[in-house]
PDB file of C-alpha atoms in Angstrom:
ATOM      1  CA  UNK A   1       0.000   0.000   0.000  1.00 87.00           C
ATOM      2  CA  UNK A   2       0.707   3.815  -1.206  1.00 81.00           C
ATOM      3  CA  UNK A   3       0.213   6.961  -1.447  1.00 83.00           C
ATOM      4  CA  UNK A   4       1.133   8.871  -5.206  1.00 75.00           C
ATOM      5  CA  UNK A   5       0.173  11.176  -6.716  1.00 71.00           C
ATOM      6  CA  UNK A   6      -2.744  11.543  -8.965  1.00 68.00           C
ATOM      7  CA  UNK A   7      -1.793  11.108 -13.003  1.00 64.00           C
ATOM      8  CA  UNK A   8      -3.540  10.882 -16.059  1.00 60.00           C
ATOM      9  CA  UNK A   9      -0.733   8.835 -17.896  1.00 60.00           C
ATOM     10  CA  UNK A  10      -1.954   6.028 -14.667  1.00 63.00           C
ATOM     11  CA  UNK A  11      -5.250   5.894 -15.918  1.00 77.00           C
ATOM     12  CA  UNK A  12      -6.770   3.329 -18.422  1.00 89.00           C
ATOM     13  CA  UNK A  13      -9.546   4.663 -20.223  1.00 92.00           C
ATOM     14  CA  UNK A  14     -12.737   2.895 -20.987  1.00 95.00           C
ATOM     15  CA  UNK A  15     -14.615   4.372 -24.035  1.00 95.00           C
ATOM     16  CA  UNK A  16     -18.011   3.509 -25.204  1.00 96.00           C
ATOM     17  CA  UNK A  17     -19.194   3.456 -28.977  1.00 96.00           C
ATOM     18  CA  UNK A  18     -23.332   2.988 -29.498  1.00 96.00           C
ATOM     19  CA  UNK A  19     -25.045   3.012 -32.948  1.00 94.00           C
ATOM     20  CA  UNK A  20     -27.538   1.077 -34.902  1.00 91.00           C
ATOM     21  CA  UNK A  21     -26.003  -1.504 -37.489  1.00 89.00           C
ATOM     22  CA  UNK A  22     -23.955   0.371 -40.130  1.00 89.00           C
ATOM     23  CA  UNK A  23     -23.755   3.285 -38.401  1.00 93.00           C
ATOM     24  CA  UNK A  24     -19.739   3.270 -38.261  1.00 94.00           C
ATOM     25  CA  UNK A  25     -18.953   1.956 -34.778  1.00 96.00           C
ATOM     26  CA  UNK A  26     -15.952  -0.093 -36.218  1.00 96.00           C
ATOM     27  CA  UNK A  27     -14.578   1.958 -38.288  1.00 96.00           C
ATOM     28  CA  UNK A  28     -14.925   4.857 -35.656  1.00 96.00           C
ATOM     29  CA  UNK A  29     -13.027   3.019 -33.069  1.00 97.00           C
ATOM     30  CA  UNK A  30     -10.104   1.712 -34.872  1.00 97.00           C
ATOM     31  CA  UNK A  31      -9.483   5.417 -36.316  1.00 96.00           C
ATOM     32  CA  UNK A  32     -10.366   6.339 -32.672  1.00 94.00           C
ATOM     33  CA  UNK A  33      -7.518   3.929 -31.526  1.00 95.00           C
ATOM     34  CA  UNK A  34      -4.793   4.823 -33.479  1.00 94.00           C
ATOM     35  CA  UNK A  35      -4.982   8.356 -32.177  1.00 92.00           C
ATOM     36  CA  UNK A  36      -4.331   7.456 -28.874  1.00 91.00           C
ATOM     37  CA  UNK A  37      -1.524   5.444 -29.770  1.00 91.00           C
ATOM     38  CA  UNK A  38       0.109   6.269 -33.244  1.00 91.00           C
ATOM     39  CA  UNK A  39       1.088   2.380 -33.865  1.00 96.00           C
ATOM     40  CA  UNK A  40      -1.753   0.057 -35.625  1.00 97.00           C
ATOM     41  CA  UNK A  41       0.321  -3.256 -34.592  1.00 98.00           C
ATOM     42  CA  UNK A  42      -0.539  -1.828 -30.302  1.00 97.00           C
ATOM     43  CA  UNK A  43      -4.421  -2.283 -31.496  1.00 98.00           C
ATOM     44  CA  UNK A  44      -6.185  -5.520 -31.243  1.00 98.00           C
ATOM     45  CA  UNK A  45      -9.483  -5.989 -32.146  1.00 98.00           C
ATOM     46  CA  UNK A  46     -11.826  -8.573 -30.881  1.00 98.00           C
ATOM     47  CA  UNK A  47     -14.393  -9.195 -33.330  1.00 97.00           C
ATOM     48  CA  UNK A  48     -18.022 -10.643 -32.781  1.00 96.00           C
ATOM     49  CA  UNK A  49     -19.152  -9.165 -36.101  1.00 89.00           C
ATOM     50  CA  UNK A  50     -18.406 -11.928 -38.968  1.00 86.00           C
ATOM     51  CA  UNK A  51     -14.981 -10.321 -39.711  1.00 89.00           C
ATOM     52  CA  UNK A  52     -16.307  -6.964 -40.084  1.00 89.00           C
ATOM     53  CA  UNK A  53     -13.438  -5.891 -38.002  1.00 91.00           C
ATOM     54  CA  UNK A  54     -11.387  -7.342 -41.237  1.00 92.00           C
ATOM     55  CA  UNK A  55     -12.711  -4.741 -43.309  1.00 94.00           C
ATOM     56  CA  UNK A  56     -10.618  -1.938 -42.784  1.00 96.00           C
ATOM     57  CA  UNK A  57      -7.506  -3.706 -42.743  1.00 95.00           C
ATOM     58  CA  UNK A  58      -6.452  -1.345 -45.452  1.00 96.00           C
ATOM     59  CA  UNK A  59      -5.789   1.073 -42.458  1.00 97.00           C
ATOM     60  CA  UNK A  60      -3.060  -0.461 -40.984  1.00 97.00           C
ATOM     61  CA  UNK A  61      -1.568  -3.494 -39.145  1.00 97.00           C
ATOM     62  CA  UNK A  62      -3.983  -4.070 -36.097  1.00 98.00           C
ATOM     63  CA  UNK A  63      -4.333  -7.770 -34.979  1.00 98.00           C
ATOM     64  CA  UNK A  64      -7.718  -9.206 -34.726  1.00 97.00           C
ATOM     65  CA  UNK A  65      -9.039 -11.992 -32.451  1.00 97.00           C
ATOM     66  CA  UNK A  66     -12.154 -13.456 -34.297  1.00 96.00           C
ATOM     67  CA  UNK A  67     -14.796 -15.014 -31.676  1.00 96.00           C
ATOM     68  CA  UNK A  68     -17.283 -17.160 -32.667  1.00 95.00           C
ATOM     69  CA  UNK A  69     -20.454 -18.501 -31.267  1.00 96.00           C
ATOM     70  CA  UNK A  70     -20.977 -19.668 -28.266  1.00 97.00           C
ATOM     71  CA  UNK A  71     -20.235 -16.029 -27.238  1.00 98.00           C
ATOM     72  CA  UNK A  72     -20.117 -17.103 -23.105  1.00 98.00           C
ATOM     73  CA  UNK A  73     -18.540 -13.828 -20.907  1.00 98.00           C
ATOM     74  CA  UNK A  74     -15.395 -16.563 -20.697  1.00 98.00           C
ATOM     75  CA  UNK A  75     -14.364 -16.399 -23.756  1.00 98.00           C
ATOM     76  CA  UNK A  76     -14.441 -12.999 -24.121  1.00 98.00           C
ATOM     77  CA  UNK A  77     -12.327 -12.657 -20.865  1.00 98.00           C
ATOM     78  CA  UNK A  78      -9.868 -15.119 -22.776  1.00 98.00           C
ATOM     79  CA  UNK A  79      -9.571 -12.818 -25.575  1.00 98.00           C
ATOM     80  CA  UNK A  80      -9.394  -9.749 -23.451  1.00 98.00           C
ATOM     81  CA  UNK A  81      -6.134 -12.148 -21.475  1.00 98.00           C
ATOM     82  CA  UNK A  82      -4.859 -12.834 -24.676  1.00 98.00           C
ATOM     83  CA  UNK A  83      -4.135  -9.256 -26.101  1.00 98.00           C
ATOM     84  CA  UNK A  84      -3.152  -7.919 -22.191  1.00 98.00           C
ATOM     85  CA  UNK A  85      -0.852 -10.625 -22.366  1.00 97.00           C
ATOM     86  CA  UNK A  86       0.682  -9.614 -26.418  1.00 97.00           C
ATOM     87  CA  UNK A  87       1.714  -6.378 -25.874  1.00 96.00           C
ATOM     88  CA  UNK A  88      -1.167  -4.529 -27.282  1.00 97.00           C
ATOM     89  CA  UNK A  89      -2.074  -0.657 -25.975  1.00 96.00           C
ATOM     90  CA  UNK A  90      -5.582  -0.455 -26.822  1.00 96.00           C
ATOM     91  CA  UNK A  91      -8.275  -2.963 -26.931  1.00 98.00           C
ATOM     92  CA  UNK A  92     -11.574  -2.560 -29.268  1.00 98.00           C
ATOM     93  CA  UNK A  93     -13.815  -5.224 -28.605  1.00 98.00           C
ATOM     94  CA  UNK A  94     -16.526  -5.336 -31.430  1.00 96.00           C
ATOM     95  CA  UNK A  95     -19.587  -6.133 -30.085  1.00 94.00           C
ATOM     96  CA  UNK A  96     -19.801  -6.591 -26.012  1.00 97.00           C
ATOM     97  CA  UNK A  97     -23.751  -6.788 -27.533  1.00 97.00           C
ATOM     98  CA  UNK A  98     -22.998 -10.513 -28.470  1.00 97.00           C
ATOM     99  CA  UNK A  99     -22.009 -11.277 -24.652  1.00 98.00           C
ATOM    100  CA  UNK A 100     -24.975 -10.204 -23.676  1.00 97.00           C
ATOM    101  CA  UNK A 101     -28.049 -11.294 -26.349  1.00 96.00           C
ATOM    102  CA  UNK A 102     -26.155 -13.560 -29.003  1.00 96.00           C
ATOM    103  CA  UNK A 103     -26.270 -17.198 -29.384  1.00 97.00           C
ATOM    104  CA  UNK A 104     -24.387 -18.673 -25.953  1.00 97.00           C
ATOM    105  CA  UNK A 105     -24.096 -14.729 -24.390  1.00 98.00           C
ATOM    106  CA  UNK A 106     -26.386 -14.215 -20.942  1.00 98.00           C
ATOM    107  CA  UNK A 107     -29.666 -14.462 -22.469  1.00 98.00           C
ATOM    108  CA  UNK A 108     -29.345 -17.654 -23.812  1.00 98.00           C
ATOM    109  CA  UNK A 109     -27.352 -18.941 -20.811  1.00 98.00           C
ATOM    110  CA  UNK A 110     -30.635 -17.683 -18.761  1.00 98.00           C
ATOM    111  CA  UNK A 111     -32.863 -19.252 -20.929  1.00 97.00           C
ATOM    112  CA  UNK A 112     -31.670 -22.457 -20.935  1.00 97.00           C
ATOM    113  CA  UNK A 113     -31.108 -22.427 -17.174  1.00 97.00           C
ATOM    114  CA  UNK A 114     -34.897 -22.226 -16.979  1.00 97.00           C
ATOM    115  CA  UNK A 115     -35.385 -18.665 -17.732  1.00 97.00           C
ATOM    116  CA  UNK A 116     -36.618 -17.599 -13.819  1.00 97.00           C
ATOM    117  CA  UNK A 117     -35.545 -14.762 -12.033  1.00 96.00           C
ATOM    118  CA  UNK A 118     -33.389 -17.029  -9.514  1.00 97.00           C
ATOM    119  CA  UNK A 119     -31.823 -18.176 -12.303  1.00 98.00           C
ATOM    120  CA  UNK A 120     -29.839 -15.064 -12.746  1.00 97.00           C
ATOM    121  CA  UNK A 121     -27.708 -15.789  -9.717  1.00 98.00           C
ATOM    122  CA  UNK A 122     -25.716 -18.003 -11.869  1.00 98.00           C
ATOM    123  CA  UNK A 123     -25.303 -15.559 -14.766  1.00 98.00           C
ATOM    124  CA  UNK A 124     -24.653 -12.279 -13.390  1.00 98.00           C
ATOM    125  CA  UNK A 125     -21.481 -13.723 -11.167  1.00 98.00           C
ATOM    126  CA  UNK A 126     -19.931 -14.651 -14.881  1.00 98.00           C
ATOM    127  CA  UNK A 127     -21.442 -11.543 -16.479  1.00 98.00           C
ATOM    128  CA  UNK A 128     -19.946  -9.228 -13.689  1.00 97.00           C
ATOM    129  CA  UNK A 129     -16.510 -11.289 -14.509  1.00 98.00           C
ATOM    130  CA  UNK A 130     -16.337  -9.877 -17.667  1.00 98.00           C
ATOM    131  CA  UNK A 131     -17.117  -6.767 -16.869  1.00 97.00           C
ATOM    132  CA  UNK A 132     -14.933  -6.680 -14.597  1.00 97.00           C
ATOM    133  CA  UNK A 133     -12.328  -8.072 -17.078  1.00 98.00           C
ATOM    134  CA  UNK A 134     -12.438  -4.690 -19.124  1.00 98.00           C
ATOM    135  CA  UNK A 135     -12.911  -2.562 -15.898  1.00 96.00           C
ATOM    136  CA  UNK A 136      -9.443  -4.155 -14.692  1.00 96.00           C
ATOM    137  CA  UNK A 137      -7.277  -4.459 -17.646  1.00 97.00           C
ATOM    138  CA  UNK A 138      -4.285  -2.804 -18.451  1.00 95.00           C
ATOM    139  CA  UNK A 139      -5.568  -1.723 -21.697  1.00 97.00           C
ATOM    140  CA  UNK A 140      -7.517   1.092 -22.750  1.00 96.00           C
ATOM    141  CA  UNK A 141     -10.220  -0.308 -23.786  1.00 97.00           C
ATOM    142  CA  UNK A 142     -13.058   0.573 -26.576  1.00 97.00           C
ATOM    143  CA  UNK A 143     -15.951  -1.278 -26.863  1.00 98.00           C
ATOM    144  CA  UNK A 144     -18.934  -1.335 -29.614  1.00 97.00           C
ATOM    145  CA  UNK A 145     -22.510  -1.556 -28.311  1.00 96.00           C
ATOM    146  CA  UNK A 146     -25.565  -1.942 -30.602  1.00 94.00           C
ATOM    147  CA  UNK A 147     -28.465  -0.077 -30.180  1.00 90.00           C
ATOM    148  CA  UNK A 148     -32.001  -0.661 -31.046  1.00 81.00           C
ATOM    149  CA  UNK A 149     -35.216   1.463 -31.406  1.00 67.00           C
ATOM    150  CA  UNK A 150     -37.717   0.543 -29.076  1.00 63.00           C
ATOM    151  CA  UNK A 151     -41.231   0.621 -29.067  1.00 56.00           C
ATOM    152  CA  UNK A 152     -44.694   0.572 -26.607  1.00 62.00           C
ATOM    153  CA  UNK A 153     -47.284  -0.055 -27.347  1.00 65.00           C
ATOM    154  CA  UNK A 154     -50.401   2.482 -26.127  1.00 70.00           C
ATOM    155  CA  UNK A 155     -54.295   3.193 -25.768  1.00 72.00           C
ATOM    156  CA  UNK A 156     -55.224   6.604 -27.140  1.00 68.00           C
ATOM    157  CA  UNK A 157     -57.851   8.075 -25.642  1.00 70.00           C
ATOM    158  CA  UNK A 158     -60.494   6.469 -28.141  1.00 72.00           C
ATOM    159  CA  UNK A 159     -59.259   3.793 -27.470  1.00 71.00           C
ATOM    160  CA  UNK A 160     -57.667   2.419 -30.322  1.00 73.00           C
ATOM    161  CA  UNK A 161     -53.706   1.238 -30.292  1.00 69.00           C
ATOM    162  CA  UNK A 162     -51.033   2.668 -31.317  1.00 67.00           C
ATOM    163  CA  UNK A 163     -47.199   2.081 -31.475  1.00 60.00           C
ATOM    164  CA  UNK A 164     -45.069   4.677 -30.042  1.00 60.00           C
ATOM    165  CA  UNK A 165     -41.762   4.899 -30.516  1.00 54.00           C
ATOM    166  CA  UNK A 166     -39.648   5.576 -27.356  1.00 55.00           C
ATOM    167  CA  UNK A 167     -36.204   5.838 -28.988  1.00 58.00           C
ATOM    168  CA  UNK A 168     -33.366   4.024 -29.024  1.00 72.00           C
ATOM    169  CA  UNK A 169     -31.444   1.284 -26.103  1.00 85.00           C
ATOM    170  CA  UNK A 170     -28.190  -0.461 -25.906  1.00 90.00           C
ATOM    171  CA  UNK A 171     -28.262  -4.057 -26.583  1.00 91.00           C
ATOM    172  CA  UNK A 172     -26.336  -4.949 -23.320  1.00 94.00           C
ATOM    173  CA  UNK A 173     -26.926  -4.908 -19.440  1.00 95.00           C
ATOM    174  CA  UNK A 174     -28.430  -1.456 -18.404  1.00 92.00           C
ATOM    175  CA  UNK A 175     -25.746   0.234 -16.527  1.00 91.00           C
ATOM    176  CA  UNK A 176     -22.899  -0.558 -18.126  1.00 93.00           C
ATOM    177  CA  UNK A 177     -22.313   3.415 -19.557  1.00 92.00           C
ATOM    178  CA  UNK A 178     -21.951   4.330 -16.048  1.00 91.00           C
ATOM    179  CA  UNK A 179     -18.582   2.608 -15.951  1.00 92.00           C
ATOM    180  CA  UNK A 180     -17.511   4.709 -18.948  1.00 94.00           C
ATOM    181  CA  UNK A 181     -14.484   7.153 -18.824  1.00 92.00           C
ATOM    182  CA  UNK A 182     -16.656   8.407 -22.046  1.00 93.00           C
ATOM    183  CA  UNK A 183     -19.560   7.485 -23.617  1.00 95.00           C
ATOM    184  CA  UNK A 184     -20.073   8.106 -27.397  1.00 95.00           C
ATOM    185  CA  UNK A 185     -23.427   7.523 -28.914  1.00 95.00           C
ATOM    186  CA  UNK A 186     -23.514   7.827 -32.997  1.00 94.00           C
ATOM    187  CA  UNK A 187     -27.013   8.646 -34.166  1.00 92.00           C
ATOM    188  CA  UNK A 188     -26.985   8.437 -37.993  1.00 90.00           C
ATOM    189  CA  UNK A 189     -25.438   7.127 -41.333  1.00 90.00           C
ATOM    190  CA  UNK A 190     -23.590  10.005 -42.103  1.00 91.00           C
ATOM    191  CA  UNK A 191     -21.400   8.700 -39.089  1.00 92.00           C
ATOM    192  CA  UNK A 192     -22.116  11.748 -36.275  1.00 93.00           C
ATOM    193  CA  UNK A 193     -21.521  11.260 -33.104  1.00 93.00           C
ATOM    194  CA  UNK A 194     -22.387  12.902 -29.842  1.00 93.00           C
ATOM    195  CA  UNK A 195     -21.173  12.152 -26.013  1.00 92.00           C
ATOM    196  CA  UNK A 196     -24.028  10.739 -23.402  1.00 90.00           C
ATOM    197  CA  UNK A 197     -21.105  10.733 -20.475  1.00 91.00           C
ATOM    198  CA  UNK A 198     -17.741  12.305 -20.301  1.00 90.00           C
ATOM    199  CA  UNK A 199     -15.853  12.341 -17.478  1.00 89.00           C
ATOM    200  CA  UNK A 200     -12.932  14.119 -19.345  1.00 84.00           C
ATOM    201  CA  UNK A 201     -14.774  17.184 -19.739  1.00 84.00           C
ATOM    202  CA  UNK A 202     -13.251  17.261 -23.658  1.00 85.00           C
ATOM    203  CA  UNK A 203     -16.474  16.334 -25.614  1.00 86.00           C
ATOM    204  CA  UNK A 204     -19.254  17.092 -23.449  1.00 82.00           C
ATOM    205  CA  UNK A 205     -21.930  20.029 -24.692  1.00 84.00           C
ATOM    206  CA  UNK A 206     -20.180  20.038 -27.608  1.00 85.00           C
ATOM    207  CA  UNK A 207     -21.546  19.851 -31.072  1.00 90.00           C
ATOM    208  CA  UNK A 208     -22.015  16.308 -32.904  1.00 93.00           C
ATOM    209  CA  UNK A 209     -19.086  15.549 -35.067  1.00 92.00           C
ATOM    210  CA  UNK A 210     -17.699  12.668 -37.167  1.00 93.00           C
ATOM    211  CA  UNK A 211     -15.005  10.248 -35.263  1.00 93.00           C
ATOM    212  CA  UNK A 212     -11.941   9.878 -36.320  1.00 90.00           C
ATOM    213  CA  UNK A 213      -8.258   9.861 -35.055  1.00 89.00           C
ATOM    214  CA  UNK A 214      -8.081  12.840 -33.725  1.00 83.00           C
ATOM    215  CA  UNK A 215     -10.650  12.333 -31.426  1.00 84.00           C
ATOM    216  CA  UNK A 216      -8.481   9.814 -29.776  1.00 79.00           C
ATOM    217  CA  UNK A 217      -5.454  12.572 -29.734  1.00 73.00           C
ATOM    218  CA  UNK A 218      -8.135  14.755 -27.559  1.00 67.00           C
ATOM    219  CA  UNK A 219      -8.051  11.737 -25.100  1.00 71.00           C
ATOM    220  CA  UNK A 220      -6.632  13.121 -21.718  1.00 62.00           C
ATOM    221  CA  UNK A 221      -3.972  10.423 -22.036  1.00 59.00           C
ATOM    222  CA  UNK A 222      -2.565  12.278 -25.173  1.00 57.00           C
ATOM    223  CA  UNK A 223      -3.058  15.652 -23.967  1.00 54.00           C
ATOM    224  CA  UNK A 224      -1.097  14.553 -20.848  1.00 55.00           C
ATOM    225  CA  UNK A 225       1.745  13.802 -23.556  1.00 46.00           C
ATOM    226  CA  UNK A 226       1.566  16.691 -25.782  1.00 44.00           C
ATOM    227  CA  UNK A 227       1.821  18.925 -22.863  1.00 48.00           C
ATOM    228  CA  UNK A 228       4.989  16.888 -21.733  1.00 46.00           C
ATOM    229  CA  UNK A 229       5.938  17.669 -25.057  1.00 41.00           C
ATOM    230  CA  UNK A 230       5.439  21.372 -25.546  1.00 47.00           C
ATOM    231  CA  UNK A 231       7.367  21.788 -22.385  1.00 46.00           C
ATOM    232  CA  UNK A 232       9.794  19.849 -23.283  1.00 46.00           C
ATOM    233  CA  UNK A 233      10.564  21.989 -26.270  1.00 43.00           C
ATOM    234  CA  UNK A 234      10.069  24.863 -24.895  1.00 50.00           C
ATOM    235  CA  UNK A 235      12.846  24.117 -22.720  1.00 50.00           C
ATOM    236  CA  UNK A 236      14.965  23.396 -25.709  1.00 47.00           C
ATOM    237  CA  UNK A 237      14.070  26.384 -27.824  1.00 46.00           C
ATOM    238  CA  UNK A 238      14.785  28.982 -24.444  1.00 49.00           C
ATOM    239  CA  UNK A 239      18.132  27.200 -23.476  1.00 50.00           C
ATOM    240  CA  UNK A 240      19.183  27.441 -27.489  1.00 48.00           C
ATOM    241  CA  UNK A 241      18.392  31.510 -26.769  1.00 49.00           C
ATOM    242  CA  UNK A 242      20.302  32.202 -23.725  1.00 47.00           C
ATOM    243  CA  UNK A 243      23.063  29.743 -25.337  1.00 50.00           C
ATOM    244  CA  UNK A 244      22.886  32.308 -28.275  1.00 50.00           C
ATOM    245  CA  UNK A 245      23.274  35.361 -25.804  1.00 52.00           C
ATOM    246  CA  UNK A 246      27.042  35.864 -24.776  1.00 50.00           C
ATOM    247  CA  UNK A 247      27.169  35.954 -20.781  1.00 49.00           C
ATOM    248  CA  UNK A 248      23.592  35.588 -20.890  1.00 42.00           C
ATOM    249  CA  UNK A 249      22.332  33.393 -17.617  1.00 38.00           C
ATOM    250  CA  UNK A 250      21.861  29.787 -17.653  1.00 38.00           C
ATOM    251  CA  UNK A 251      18.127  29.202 -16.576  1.00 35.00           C
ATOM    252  CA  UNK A 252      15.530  27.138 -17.948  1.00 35.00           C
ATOM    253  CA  UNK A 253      11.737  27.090 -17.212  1.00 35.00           C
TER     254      UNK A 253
END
């Protein structure tokens, strides 16, 4: 046990992307990604999504781990192992929706367990693992969520039905964005994105915008660096002055 002091550069962030099917999310975390880190071969993918992750390989040279049904929490906590343990820097994992609804994931566990309510005692311990899993790793992490509209259905007031649409839901456990360094939710096909929870303070009441790498360079992790670096050369550029200045006084900032 100790005491240190507080730093960015100790934090791993955990980054949330939302959005109905083709709406991006793939594309927008890998370029997402390799802002943070500048090196495609640090960013592993895990992919859920029939080799979408694949795709894009025309970016750069980011590893994949392709997962295929059944999609239990324990073999995504495998995969997440597996990357911690292979050097990678950032971890997308592409969709945690499969854990959760997918053939084998924790709806289909509960069904076949009987589909009760005390039949969730046995799935949350091993859903909770993998959360836990991304909460823990050394990675930053980035995961995909799907979203879907959802509907009620009403009485009006004569009486008839009618379908209401209430807008759309994450296809995962409710209350996972509260675990979220940041939250990104993108809304439409042309890609735009806006923040539901930001702890960073960077994207919040901001204006909706299109993801790409240097959204991940606004990532307090990089700013942390950048303003290492600025000082850095700033310190260079005032020592090369007084150097320049005969009997000047050695003294840097």
């Amino acid at each position: 046990m100790e005491i240190k002091k507080a730093s960015k550069k100790e934090a791993k962030l955990r980054i949330g992307l939302s959005g109905a099917s083709g709406f991006g999310k793939t594309y927008s975390a890998l370029l997402m990604a390799y802002g943070m880190t500048e090196d495609w071969s640090k960013i592993c993918v895990i992919d859920t999504e029939n080799n979408s992750a694949s795709l894009y390989s025309n970016l750069g040279n980011y590893n994949v781990i392709d997962l295929q049904a059944p999609y239990n929490p324990e073999k995504f906590i495998e995969a997440i192992k597996l990357a911690e343990n292979s050097g990678m820097e950032i971890l997308v994992i592409d969709s945690i929706s499969s854990e959760w609804q997918a053939s084998g994931g924790c709806l289909d566990i509960h069904e076949k367990l009987g589909g009760r309510w005390q039949d969730w005692a046995k799935v949350t311990p091993r859903h909770q693992s993998f959360i836990d899993a991304i909460l823990l790793s050394k990675l930053h992490v980035i995961t995909c969520v799907r979203r879907k509209i959802e509907y009620s259905l009403d009485t009006d007031s004569n009486g008839r039905s009618k379908v209401t649409k209430l807008g759309t839901k994450e296809q995962t456990r409710e209350g996972f964005e509260y675990e979220l360094t940041v939250n990104f939710e993108i809304i439409n096909e042309n890609h735009l994105a806006k923040s539901s929870k930001d702890r960073t303070g960077m994207f919040s009441n901001k204006p909706e915008f299109v993801i790409n790498s240097s959204t991940g360079v606004l990532t307090p992790i990089k700013q942390e660096y950048y303003s290492k670096f600025r000082l850095l050369f700033m310190r260079l550029i005032f020592s090369l002055k007084l150097d320049a200045c005969p009997g000047s006084i050695s003294l840097l900032v």
